[in-house]
């Protein structure tokens, strides 16, 4: 039976946007995921994303065996925090352009929340007032294709976002990922963690987009404290899993094969 990858998406991007990635991982792996993090009223968005981690852990607990946790941006941080709390639910964790925050990073985030400039150091400010209604799929695709964030998307991934990131409301199409929830997630970005990286008991890889302005080289240095920790990179920016899904699939498969051999030798 194929091992399970539990995928967690980036803020604002429903999991179906990553369909090309999931298809590439099958049939070697079974991919599980939530449609959208942060939209279950049982697990509200709160400071330091504790409710979002609880939501993830609740679904991981329903799996038949430990999973490979793979997360993009928001999703990588959720898996990292969840694995610190419940390492027994994991085989390993891969953070796709998700930062391992340093002490200085956490101090800056804490200050930004306290003194009201968190929107300037997260994408929340750019999300405020963003267009969320469209007359047609063609109009929506044209709009997003012209935005810098989407400019280098794989065409299939852009199509998937337009198809699955919108829903019909009357005569219009509207963003499926609630903008208020998206902004709330940015504003509550963690300045604390449930443990230190050196306490992580499963393998960890931080994969950075070579042109990323979100994850900087120092954000991955903490992996040196983890047994079988790895710092890797792929072409592209912060959105590289949707810009280069095939390269991302190849890296994940090679990484899991390598970790699997290490775990079998040490068993």
PDB file of N, CA and C in Angstrom, residues 164-198:
ATOM      1  N   UNK A 164     -10.798  26.161  -9.217  1.00  0.00           N
ATOM      2  CA  UNK A 164     -11.134  25.718  -7.858  1.00  0.00           C
ATOM      3  C   UNK A 164     -11.067  26.830  -6.818  1.00  0.00           C
ATOM      4  N   UNK A 165     -10.486  27.965  -7.182  1.00  0.00           N
ATOM      5  CA  UNK A 165     -10.372  29.059  -6.232  1.00  0.00           C
ATOM      6  C   UNK A 165     -11.548  30.007  -6.247  1.00  0.00           C
ATOM      7  N   UNK A 166     -12.527  29.737  -7.107  1.00  0.00           N
ATOM      8  CA  UNK A 166     -13.715  30.588  -7.230  1.00  0.00           C
ATOM      9  C   UNK A 166     -14.973  29.743  -7.113  1.00  0.00           C
ATOM     10  N   UNK A 167     -16.056  30.360  -6.708  1.00  0.00           N
ATOM     11  CA  UNK A 167     -17.351  29.681  -6.703  1.00  0.00           C
ATOM     12  C   UNK A 167     -18.417  30.666  -7.185  1.00  0.00           C
ATOM     13  N   UNK A 168     -19.492  30.119  -7.694  1.00  0.00           N
ATOM     14  CA  UNK A 168     -20.542  30.977  -8.255  1.00  0.00           C
ATOM     15  C   UNK A 168     -21.477  31.448  -7.150  1.00  0.00           C
ATOM     16  N   UNK A 169     -21.722  32.766  -7.158  1.00  0.00           N
ATOM     17  CA  UNK A 169     -22.676  33.386  -6.248  1.00  0.00           C
ATOM     18  C   UNK A 169     -23.568  34.282  -7.090  1.00  0.00           C
ATOM     19  N   UNK A 170     -24.762  33.795  -7.384  1.00  0.00           N
ATOM     20  CA  UNK A 170     -25.648  34.536  -8.280  1.00  0.00           C
ATOM     21  C   UNK A 170     -25.073  34.591  -9.682  1.00  0.00           C
ATOM     22  N   UNK A 171     -24.936  35.774 -10.219  1.00  0.00           N
ATOM     23  CA  UNK A 171     -24.410  35.952 -11.568  1.00  0.00           C
ATOM     24  C   UNK A 171     -22.896  36.137 -11.587  1.00  0.00           C
ATOM     25  N   UNK A 172     -22.271  36.117 -10.421  1.00  0.00           N
ATOM     26  CA  UNK A 172     -20.837  36.394 -10.341  1.00  0.00           C
ATOM     27  C   UNK A 172     -20.069  35.184  -9.823  1.00  0.00           C
ATOM     28  N   UNK A 173     -18.747  35.246 -10.012  1.00  0.00           N
ATOM     29  CA  UNK A 173     -17.834  34.303  -9.391  1.00  0.00           C
ATOM     30  C   UNK A 173     -17.119  35.030  -8.262  1.00  0.00           C
ATOM     31  N   UNK A 174     -16.917  34.326  -7.156  1.00  0.00           N
ATOM     32  CA  UNK A 174     -16.312  34.947  -5.981  1.00  0.00           C
ATOM     33  C   UNK A 174     -15.186  34.066  -5.453  1.00  0.00           C
ATOM     34  N   UNK A 175     -14.164  34.681  -4.851  1.00  0.00           N
ATOM     35  CA  UNK A 175     -13.063  33.920  -4.282  1.00  0.00           C
ATOM     36  C   UNK A 175     -13.587  32.924  -3.254  1.00  0.00           C
ATOM     37  N   UNK A 176     -13.138  31.675  -3.379  1.00  0.00           N
ATOM     38  CA  UNK A 176     -13.581  30.634  -2.455  1.00  0.00           C
ATOM     39  C   UNK A 176     -12.926  30.779  -1.079  1.00  0.00           C
ATOM     40  N   UNK A 177     -11.649  31.177  -1.073  1.00  0.00           N
ATOM     41  CA  UNK A 177     -10.947  31.343   0.191  1.00  0.00           C
ATOM     42  C   UNK A 177     -11.338  32.703   0.775  1.00  0.00           C
ATOM     43  N   UNK A 178     -12.024  32.678   1.898  1.00  0.00           N
ATOM     44  CA  UNK A 178     -12.555  33.902   2.509  1.00  0.00           C
ATOM     45  C   UNK A 178     -11.441  34.922   2.740  1.00  0.00           C
ATOM     46  N   UNK A 179     -11.513  36.101   2.119  1.00  0.00           N
ATOM     47  CA  UNK A 179     -10.453  37.103   2.299  1.00  0.00           C
ATOM     48  C   UNK A 179     -10.238  37.530   3.743  1.00  0.00           C
ATOM     49  N   UNK A 180     -11.309  37.592   4.518  1.00  0.00           N
ATOM     50  CA  UNK A 180     -11.169  37.962   5.931  1.00  0.00           C
ATOM     51  C   UNK A 180     -10.348  36.911   6.678  1.00  0.00           C
ATOM     52  N   UNK A 181     -10.598  35.645   6.359  1.00  0.00           N
ATOM     53  CA  UNK A 181      -9.823  34.560   6.959  1.00  0.00           C
ATOM     54  C   UNK A 181      -8.370  34.637   6.523  1.00  0.00           C
ATOM     55  N   UNK A 182      -8.146  34.897   5.234  1.00  0.00           N
ATOM     56  CA  UNK A 182      -6.778  34.996   4.722  1.00  0.00           C
ATOM     57  C   UNK A 182      -5.999  36.100   5.439  1.00  0.00           C
ATOM     58  N   UNK A 183      -6.623  37.271   5.594  1.00  0.00           N
ATOM     59  CA  UNK A 183      -5.956  38.380   6.283  1.00  0.00           C
ATOM     60  C   UNK A 183      -5.721  38.034   7.751  1.00  0.00           C
ATOM     61  N   UNK A 184      -6.712  37.390   8.384  1.00  0.00           N
ATOM     62  CA  UNK A 184      -6.558  36.993   9.776  1.00  0.00           C
ATOM     63  C   UNK A 184      -5.393  36.037   9.986  1.00  0.00           C
ATOM     64  N   UNK A 185      -5.182  35.141   9.028  1.00  0.00           N
ATOM     65  CA  UNK A 185      -4.056  34.207   9.119  1.00  0.00           C
ATOM     66  C   UNK A 185      -2.740  34.969   9.052  1.00  0.00           C
ATOM     67  N   UNK A 186      -2.639  35.912   8.129  1.00  0.00           N
ATOM     68  CA  UNK A 186      -1.407  36.702   8.040  1.00  0.00           C
ATOM     69  C   UNK A 186      -1.151  37.493   9.319  1.00  0.00           C
ATOM     70  N   UNK A 187      -2.197  38.061   9.876  1.00  0.00           N
ATOM     71  CA  UNK A 187      -2.016  38.907  11.056  1.00  0.00           C
ATOM     72  C   UNK A 187      -1.707  38.131  12.326  1.00  0.00           C
ATOM     73  N   UNK A 188      -1.972  36.837  12.308  1.00  0.00           N
ATOM     74  CA  UNK A 188      -1.713  36.019  13.502  1.00  0.00           C
ATOM     75  C   UNK A 188      -0.517  35.102  13.316  1.00  0.00           C
ATOM     76  N   UNK A 189       0.344  35.408  12.345  1.00  0.00           N
ATOM     77  CA  UNK A 189       1.536  34.594  12.075  1.00  0.00           C
ATOM     78  C   UNK A 189       2.287  34.330  13.379  1.00  0.00           C
ATOM     79  N   UNK A 190       2.749  33.111  13.605  1.00  0.00           N
ATOM     80  CA  UNK A 190       3.310  32.769  14.921  1.00  0.00           C
ATOM     81  C   UNK A 190       4.595  33.517  15.263  1.00  0.00           C
ATOM     82  N   UNK A 191       4.650  33.973  16.500  1.00  0.00           N
ATOM     83  CA  UNK A 191       5.905  34.462  17.067  1.00  0.00           C
ATOM     84  C   UNK A 191       6.373  33.517  18.172  1.00  0.00           C
ATOM     85  N   UNK A 192       5.638  32.424  18.354  1.00  0.00           N
ATOM     86  CA  UNK A 192       6.035  31.374  19.292  1.00  0.00           C
ATOM     87  C   UNK A 192       5.923  30.027  18.577  1.00  0.00           C
ATOM     88  N   UNK A 193       6.488  28.995  19.176  1.00  0.00           N
ATOM     89  CA  UNK A 193       6.391  27.631  18.658  1.00  0.00           C
ATOM     90  C   UNK A 193       6.257  26.686  19.842  1.00  0.00           C
ATOM     91  N   UNK A 194       5.700  25.485  19.621  1.00  0.00           N
ATOM     92  CA  UNK A 194       5.529  24.546  20.735  1.00  0.00           C
ATOM     93  C   UNK A 194       6.818  23.843  21.140  1.00  0.00           C
ATOM     94  N   UNK A 195       7.929  24.251  20.605  1.00  0.00           N
ATOM     95  CA  UNK A 195       9.215  23.655  20.960  1.00  0.00           C
ATOM     96  C   UNK A 195      10.311  24.241  20.094  1.00  0.00           C
ATOM     97  N   UNK A 196      11.538  23.848  20.345  1.00  0.00           N
ATOM     98  CA  UNK A 196      12.665  24.302  19.544  1.00  0.00           C
ATOM     99  C   UNK A 196      12.947  23.296  18.443  1.00  0.00           C
ATOM    100  N   UNK A 197      13.566  23.779  17.375  1.00  0.00           N
ATOM    101  CA  UNK A 197      13.804  22.898  16.236  1.00  0.00           C
ATOM    102  C   UNK A 197      14.659  21.709  16.638  1.00  0.00           C
ATOM    103  N   UNK A 198      15.590  21.873  17.572  1.00  0.00           N
ATOM    104  CA  UNK A 198      16.453  20.771  17.999  1.00  0.00           C
ATOM    105  C   UNK A 198      15.669  19.680  18.723  1.00  0.00           C
TER     106      UNK A 198
END
